[in-house]
Coordinates of C-alpha atoms (C1' of nucleotides) in Angstrom, one line a residue:
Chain A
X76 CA -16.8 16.7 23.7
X77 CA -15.7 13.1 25.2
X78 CA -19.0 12.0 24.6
X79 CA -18.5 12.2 20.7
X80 CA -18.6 9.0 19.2
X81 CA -15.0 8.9 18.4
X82 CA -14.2 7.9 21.9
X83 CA -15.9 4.8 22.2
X84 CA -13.4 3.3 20.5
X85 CA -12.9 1.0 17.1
X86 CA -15.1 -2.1 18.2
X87 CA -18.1 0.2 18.6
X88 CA -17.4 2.5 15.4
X89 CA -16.9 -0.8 13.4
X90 CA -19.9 -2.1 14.4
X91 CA -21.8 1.4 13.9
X92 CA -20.9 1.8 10.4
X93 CA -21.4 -1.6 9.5
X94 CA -25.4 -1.1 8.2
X95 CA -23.8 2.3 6.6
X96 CA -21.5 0.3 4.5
X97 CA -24.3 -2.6 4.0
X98 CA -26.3 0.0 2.7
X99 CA -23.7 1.8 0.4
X100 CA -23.0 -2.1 -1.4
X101 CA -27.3 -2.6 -1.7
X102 CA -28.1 0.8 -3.3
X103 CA -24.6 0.7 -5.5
X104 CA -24.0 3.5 -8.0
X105 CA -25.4 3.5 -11.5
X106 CA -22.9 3.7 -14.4
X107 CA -23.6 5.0 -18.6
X108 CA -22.6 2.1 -19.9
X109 CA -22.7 3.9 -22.9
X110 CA -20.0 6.0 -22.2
X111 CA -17.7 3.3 -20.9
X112 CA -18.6 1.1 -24.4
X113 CA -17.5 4.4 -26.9
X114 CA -14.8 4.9 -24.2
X115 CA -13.0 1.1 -25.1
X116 CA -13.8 1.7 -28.6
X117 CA -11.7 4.6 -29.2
X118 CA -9.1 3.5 -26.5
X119 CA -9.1 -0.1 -28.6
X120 CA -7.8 1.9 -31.6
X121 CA -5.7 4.4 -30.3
X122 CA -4.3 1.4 -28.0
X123 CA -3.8 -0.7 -31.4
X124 CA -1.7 2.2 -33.6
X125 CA 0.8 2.8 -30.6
X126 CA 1.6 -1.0 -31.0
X127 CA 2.5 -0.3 -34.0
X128 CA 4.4 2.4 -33.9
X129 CA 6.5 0.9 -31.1
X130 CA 6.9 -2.0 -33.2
X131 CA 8.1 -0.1 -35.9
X132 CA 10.5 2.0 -33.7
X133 CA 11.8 -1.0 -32.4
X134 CA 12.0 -3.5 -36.1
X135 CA 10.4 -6.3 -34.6
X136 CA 7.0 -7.6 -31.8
X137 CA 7.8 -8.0 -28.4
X138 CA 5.1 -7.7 -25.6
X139 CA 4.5 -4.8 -24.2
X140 CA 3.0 -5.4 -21.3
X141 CA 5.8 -7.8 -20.2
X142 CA 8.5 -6.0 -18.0
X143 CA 10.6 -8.7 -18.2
X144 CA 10.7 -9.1 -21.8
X145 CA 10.7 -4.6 -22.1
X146 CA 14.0 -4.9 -20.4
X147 CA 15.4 -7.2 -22.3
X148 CA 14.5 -4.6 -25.4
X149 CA 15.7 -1.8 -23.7
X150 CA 18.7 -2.8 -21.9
X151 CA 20.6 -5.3 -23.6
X152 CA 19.0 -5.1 -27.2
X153 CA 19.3 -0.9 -27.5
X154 CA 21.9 -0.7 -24.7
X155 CA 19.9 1.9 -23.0
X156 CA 21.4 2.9 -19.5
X157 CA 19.5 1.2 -16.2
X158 CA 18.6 3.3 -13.0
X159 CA 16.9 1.2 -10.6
X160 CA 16.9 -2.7 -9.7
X161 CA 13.8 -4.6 -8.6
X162 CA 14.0 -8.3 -7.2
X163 CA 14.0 -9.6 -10.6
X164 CA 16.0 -7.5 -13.1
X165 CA 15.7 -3.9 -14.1
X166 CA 12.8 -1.8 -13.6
X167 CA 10.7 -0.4 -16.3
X168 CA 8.9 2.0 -14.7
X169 CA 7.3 5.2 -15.0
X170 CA 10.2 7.3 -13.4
X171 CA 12.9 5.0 -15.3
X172 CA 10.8 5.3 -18.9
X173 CA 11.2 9.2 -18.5
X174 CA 14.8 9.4 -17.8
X175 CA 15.1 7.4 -21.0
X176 CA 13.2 9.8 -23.3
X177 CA 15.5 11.3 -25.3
X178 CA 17.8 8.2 -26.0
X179 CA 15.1 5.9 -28.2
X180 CA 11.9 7.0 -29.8
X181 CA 10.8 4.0 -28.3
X182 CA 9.9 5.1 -25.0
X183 CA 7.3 8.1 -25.6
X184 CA 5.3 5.3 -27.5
X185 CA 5.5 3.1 -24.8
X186 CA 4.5 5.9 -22.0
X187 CA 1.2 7.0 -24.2
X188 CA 0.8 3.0 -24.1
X189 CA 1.1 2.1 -20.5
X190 CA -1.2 5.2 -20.0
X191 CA -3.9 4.1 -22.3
X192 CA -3.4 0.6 -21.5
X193 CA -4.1 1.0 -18.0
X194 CA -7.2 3.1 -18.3
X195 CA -8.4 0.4 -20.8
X196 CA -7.7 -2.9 -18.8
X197 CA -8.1 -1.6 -15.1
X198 CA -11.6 0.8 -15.5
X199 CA -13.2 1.0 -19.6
X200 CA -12.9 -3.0 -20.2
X201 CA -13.4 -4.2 -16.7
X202 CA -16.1 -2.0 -15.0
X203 CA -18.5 -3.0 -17.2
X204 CA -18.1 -6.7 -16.5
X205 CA -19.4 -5.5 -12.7
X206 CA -22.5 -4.1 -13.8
X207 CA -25.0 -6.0 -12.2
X208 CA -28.6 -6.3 -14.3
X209 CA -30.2 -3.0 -12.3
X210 CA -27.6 -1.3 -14.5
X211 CA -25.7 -0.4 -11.1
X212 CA -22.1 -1.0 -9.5
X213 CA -22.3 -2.7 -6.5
X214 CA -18.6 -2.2 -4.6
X215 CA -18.2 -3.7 -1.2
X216 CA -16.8 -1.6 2.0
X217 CA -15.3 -2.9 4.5
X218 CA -14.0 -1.2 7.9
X219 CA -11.7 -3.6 9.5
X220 CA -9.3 -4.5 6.7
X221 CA -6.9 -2.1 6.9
X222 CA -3.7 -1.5 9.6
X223 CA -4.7 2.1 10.0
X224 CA -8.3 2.2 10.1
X225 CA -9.2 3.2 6.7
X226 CA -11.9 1.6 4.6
X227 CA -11.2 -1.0 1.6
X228 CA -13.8 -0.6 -1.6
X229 CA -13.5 -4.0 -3.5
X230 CA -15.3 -5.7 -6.5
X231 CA -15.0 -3.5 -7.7
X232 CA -12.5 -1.1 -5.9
X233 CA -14.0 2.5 -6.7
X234 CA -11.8 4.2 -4.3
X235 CA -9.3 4.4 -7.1
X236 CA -11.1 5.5 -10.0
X237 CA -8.9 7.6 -12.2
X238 CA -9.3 11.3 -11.5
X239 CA -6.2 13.3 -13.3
X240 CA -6.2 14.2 -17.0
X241 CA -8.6 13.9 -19.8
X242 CA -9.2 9.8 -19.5
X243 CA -10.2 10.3 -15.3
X244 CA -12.5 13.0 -16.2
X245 CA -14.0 10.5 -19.1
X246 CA -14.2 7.5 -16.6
X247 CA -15.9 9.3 -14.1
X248 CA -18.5 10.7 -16.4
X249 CA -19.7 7.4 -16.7
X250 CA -21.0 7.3 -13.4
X251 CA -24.2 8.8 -12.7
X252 CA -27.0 10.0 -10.3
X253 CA -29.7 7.8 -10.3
X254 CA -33.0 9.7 -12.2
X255 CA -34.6 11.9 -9.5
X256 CA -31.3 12.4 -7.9
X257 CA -28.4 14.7 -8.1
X258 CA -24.5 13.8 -7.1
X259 CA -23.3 15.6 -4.2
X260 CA -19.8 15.2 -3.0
X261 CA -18.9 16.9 0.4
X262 CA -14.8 16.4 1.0
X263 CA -12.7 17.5 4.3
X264 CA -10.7 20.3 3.0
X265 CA -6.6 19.6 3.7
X266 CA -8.0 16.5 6.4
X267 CA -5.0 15.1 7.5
X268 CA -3.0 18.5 7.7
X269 CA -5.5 20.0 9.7
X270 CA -5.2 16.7 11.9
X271 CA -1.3 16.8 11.9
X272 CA -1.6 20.9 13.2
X273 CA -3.9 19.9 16.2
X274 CA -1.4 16.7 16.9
X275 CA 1.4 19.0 16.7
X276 CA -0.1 22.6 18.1
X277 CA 2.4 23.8 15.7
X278 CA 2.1 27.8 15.4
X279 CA 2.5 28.2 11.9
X280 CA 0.6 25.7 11.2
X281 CA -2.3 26.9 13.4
X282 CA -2.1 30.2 12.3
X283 CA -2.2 29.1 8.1
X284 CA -5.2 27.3 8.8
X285 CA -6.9 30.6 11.0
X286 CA -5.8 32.7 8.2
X287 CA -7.3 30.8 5.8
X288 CA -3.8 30.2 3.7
X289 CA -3.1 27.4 1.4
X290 CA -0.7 25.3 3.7
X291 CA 1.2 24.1 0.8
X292 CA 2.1 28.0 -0.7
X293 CA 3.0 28.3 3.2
X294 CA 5.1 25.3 3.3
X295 CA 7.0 26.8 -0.1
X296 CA 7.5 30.3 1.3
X297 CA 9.4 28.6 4.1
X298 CA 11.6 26.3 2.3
X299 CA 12.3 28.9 -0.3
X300 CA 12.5 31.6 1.7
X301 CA 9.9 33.5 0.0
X302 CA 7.0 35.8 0.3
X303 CA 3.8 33.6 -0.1
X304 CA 2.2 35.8 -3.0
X305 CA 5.8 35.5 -4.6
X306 CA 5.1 31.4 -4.6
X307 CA 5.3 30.0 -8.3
X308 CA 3.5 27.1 -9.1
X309 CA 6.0 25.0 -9.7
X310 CA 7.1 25.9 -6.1
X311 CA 4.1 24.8 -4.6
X312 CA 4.0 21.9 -6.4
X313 CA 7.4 20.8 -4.4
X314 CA 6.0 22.2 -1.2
X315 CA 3.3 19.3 -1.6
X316 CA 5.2 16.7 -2.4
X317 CA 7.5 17.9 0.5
X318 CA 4.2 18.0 3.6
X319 CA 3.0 15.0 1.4
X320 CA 6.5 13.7 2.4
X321 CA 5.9 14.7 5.9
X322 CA 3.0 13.1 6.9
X323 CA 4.0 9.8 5.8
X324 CA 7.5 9.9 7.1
X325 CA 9.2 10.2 3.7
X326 CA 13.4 9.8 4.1
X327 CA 15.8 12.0 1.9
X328 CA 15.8 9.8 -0.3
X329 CA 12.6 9.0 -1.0
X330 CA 11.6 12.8 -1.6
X331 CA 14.7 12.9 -3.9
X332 CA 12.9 9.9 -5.9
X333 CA 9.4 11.6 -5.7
X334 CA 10.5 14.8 -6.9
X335 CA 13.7 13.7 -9.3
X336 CA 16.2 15.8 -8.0
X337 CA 19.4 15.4 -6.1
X338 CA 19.7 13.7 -2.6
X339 CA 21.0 16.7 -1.3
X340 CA 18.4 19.3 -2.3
X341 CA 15.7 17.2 -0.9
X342 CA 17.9 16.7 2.3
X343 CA 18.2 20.8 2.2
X344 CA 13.9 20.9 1.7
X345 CA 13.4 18.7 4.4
X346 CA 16.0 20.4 7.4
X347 CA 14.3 23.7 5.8
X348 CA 10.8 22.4 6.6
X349 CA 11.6 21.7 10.2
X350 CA 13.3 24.6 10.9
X351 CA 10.3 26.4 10.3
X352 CA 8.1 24.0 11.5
X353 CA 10.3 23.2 14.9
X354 CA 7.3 21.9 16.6
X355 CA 6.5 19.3 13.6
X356 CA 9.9 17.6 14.6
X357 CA 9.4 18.1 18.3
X358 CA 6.2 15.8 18.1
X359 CA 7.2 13.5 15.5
X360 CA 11.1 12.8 17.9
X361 CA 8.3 12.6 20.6
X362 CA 6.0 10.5 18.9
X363 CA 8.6 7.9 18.0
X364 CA 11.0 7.8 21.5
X365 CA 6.9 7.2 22.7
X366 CA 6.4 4.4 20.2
X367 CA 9.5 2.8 20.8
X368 CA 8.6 2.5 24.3
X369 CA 5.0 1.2 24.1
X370 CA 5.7 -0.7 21.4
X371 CA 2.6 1.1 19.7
X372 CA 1.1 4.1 18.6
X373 CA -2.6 5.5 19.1
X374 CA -5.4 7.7 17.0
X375 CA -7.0 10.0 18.9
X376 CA -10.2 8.1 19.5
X377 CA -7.4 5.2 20.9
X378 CA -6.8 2.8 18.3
X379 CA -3.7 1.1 18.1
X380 CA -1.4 -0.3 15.6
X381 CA 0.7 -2.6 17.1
X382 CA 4.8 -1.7 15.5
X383 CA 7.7 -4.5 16.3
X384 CA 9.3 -3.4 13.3
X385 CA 10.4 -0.7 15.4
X386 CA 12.8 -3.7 17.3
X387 CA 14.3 -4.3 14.6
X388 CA 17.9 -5.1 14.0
X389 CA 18.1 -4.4 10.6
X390 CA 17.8 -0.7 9.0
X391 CA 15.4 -1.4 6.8
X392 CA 12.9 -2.6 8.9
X393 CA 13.1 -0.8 11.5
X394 CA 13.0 2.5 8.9
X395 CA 9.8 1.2 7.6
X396 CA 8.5 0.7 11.3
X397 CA 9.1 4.5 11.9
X398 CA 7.2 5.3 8.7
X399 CA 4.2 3.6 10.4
X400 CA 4.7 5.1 13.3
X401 CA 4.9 8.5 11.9
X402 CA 1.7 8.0 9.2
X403 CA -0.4 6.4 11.9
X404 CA -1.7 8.9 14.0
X405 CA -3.1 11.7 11.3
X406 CA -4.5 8.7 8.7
X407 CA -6.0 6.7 11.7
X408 CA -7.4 9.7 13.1
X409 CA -8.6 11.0 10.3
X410 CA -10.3 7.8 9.3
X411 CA -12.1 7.0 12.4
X412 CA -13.3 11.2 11.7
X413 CA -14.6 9.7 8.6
X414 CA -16.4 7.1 9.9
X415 CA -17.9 8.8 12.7
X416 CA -19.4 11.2 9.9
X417 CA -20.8 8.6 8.0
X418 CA -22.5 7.0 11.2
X419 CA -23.8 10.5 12.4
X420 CA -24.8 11.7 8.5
X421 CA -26.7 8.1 8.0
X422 CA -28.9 8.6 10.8
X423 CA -29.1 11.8 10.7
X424 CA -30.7 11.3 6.6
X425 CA -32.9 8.8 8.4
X426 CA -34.3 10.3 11.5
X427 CA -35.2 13.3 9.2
X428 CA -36.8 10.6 6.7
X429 CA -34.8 12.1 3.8
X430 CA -34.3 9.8 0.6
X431 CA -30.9 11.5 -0.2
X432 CA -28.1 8.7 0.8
X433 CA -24.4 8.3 0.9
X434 CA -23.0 6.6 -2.1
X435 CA -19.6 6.1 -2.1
X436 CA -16.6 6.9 0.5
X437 CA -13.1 8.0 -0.8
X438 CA -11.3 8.5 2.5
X439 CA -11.6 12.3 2.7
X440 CA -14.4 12.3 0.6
X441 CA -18.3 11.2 0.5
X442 CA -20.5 10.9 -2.5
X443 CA -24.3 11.3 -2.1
X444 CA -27.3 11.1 -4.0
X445 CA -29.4 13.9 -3.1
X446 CA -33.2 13.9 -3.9
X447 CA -35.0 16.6 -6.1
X448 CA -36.0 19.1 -3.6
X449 CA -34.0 17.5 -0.6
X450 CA -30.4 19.6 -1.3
X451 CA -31.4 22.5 1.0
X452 CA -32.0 20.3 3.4
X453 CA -29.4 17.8 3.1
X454 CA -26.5 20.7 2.3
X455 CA -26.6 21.8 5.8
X456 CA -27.0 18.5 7.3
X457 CA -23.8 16.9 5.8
X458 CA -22.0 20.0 6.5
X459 CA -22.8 19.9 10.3
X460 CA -22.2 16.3 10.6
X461 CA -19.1 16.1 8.9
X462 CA -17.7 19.0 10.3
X463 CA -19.3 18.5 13.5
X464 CA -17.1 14.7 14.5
X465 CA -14.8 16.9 16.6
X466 CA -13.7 20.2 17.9
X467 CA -10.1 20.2 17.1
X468 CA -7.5 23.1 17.2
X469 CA -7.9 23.7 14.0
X470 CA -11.8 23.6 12.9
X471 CA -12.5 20.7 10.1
X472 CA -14.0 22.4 7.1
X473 CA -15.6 20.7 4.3
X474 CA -16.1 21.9 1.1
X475 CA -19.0 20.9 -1.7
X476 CA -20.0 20.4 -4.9
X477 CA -22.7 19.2 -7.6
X478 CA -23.4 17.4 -10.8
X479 CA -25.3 15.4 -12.8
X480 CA -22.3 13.1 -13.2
X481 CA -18.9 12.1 -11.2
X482 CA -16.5 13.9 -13.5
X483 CA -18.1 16.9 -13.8
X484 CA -18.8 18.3 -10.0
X485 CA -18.4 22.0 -9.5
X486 CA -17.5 23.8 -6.6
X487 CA -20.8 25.9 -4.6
X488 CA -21.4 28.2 -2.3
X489 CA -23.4 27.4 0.8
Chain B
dG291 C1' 2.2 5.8 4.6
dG292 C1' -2.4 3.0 3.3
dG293 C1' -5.1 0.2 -0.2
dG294 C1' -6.9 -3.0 -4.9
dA295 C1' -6.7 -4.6 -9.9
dT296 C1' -4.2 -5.9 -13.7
dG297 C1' -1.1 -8.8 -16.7
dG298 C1' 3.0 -11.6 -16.8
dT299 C1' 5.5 -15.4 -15.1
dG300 C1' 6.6 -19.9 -13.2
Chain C
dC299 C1' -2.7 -29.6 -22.6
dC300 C1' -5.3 -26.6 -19.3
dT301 C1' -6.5 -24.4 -14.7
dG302 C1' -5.6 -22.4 -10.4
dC303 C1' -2.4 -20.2 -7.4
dA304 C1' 1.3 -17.2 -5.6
dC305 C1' 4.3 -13.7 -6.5
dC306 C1' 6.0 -9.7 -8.8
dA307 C1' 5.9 -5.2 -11.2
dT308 C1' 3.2 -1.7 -12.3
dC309 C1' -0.2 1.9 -11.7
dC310 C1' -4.7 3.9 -10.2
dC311 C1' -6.5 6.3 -5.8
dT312 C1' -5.9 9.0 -1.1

DNA sequence: GGGGATGGTG
DNA sequence: CCTGCACCATCCCT
């Protein structure tokens, strides 16, 4: 076991996946630039009659996409009530726009707006300009950019291509297998939760994952005291905002914000959650009285993020620090997992002289091309290697699926 | 918690 | 006048 990979350390698994990544830019992904074109087009007009509208609603142009001059509009000129401050005036945002609805027929046509508007600007208008003349999206990875370990996918970033609702579904079916190939994307199922149960050896969290349970319909039985088939699915919906909340060290207040209720309910969720999960809070009191003393915290395969904000004089800072410290250990560990996969899958495809290859990496996810007649094969192969990284307390599992685009992968059996 | 891209602003 | 730059707010992902 201590001769896996992972404990080498993070010089030698940077320098190891360094050809992986290299490889992933050169061979790029090919996109339908087809789809993205009609995709603008109807976007363009659907874009141009919520204008409109919102100028109408309103009596007069303003731009939209200004928040400065959108809380002018809303605030002083239609003396609409404002929630939260930013540095520079009132917010504008999502959560604020929502608490506004029923006060100004204004702000549903400005929500369908921003929503279009983003999906326009950031992903139908601009990932066509990155293209390159092989009709393919060359993204560069990097490994060593990031505090915690994680990869960076820039130029563009396809680690953050829309996936929710009937515009991410769109987007993604605009990238395609290249011809002779099939997409395959193998994901670790609950990563960093099965991560935070080994960390933490916490018994109901071991025994969920034995038993096969969804850990968030676990997490809402305890915290409303309820019978896991009884669990509605609005219920589990909190119960994953709440472990969300968890894992990266969420405050009161912040899950009150994420979930838009009072400060006290969340404060109720979150004593819940470690009354039934006592050993969560034993390890995360232990983790922090450890990183206060060290001055930094550690992955399982021993890299370090350095935390002085945890010195700190002033509340703020030194709450952020303990955030840190708290995400640290499962997302670092979890993404060294990751790249010890892709460095083990990668030479694994090549010792076996397979022309399936790894596309893309979305943290908890990989996307290959498989080759017509390879996927037996390769199946197997990136099953074993993914799952194979580590033995933990809790077995990693990874889950697969196919299709002959991104937005359209289904689930399969092995 | 960790990122990157976009548009607005000065 | 225009361009580039830094910063901010916002929003997409995990």
């Amino acid at each position: 076991m201590d001769n896996s990979l992972l404990f080498k350390g993070p010089e030698k698994i940077n320098k190891l996946i360094r050809p992986v990544l290299d490889s992933m830019t050169k061979i790029g992904i090919a996109v339908d630039l087809d789809i993205l074109d009609k995709l603008s087009g109807e976007l363009r007009g659907k874009i141009e009659i919520l204008e409109k509208k919102a100028f109408e609603a309103l009596g007069h142009m303003f731009n939209l996409n200004s928040p400065k001059q959108l809380a002018e509009v809303l605030f002083v000129e239609l003396k609409l009530p404002p929630a939260k401050r930013t540095k520079t005036g009132y917010s504008t945002d999502e959560q604020t726009l929502k608490n506004l609805l029923n006060l100004h027929p204004l702000i549903a046509i400005l929500l369908d707006y921003r929503e279009l508007y983003k999906v326009q600007s950031t992903y139908a208008e601009a990932l066509p300009r990155a293209i390159g003349s092989d009709n393919r999206i060359h993204s560069i990875f990097q490994a060593d950019k990031t505090a915690t370990g994680r990869l960076t996918s820039s130029e563009p970033n396809l680690q953050n291509i829309p996936i929710r609702g009937e515009w991410g579904e769109r987007i993604r079916r605009a990238f395609v297998p290249s011809s002779g190939f099939i997409f395959l994307t193998a994901d670790y199922s609950q990563f960093e939760f099965r991560i935070l149960a080994h960390f933490t050896g916490d018994g109901k969290l071991l025994s969920s994952f034995e038993n096969h349970i969804d850990i968030h319909r676990a997490t809402a039985a305890e915290i409303f005291h309820k019978k896991p088939a009884e669990i509605t699915d609005e219920e589990r919906r909190v119960a994953k905002t709440v472990n969300f909340g968890i894992l990266y060290g969420m405050s009161p207040h912040g899950l009150s914000e994420e979930l838009g209720i009072d400060h006290e309910q969340a404060q109720n969720f979150i004593h819940d959650y470690f009354t039934s999960f006592g050993t969560v809070k034993f390890y995360l009191e232990n983790l922090l009285r450890q990183a206060c003393k060290k001055g930094y915290i550690e992955t399982l395969g021993g890299f370090r993020r350095y935390i002085p904000e945890l010195g700190s004089d002033n509340l703020m800072v030194r709450s952020s620090g303990e955030r840190m410290a708290i995400n640290f250990p499962t997302q670092g560990t979890a993404a060294e997992i990751m790249k010890v996969a892709m460095i083990n899958l990668f030479g694994r495809l090549r010792q076996e002289k397979l022309k399936s290859r790894i596309i893309l990496q979305i943290h908890d996810e990989l996307l290959l091309e498989v080759s017509t007649g390879e996927m037996e094969k390769v199946k197997p192969i990136v099953k074993e290697e993914m799952e194979g990284v580590i033995k933990l307390k809790v077995p990693l599992k990874v889950d697969l699926k196919l299709g002959q685009n991104w937005g359209e992968m289904k689930e399969i059996a092995e």
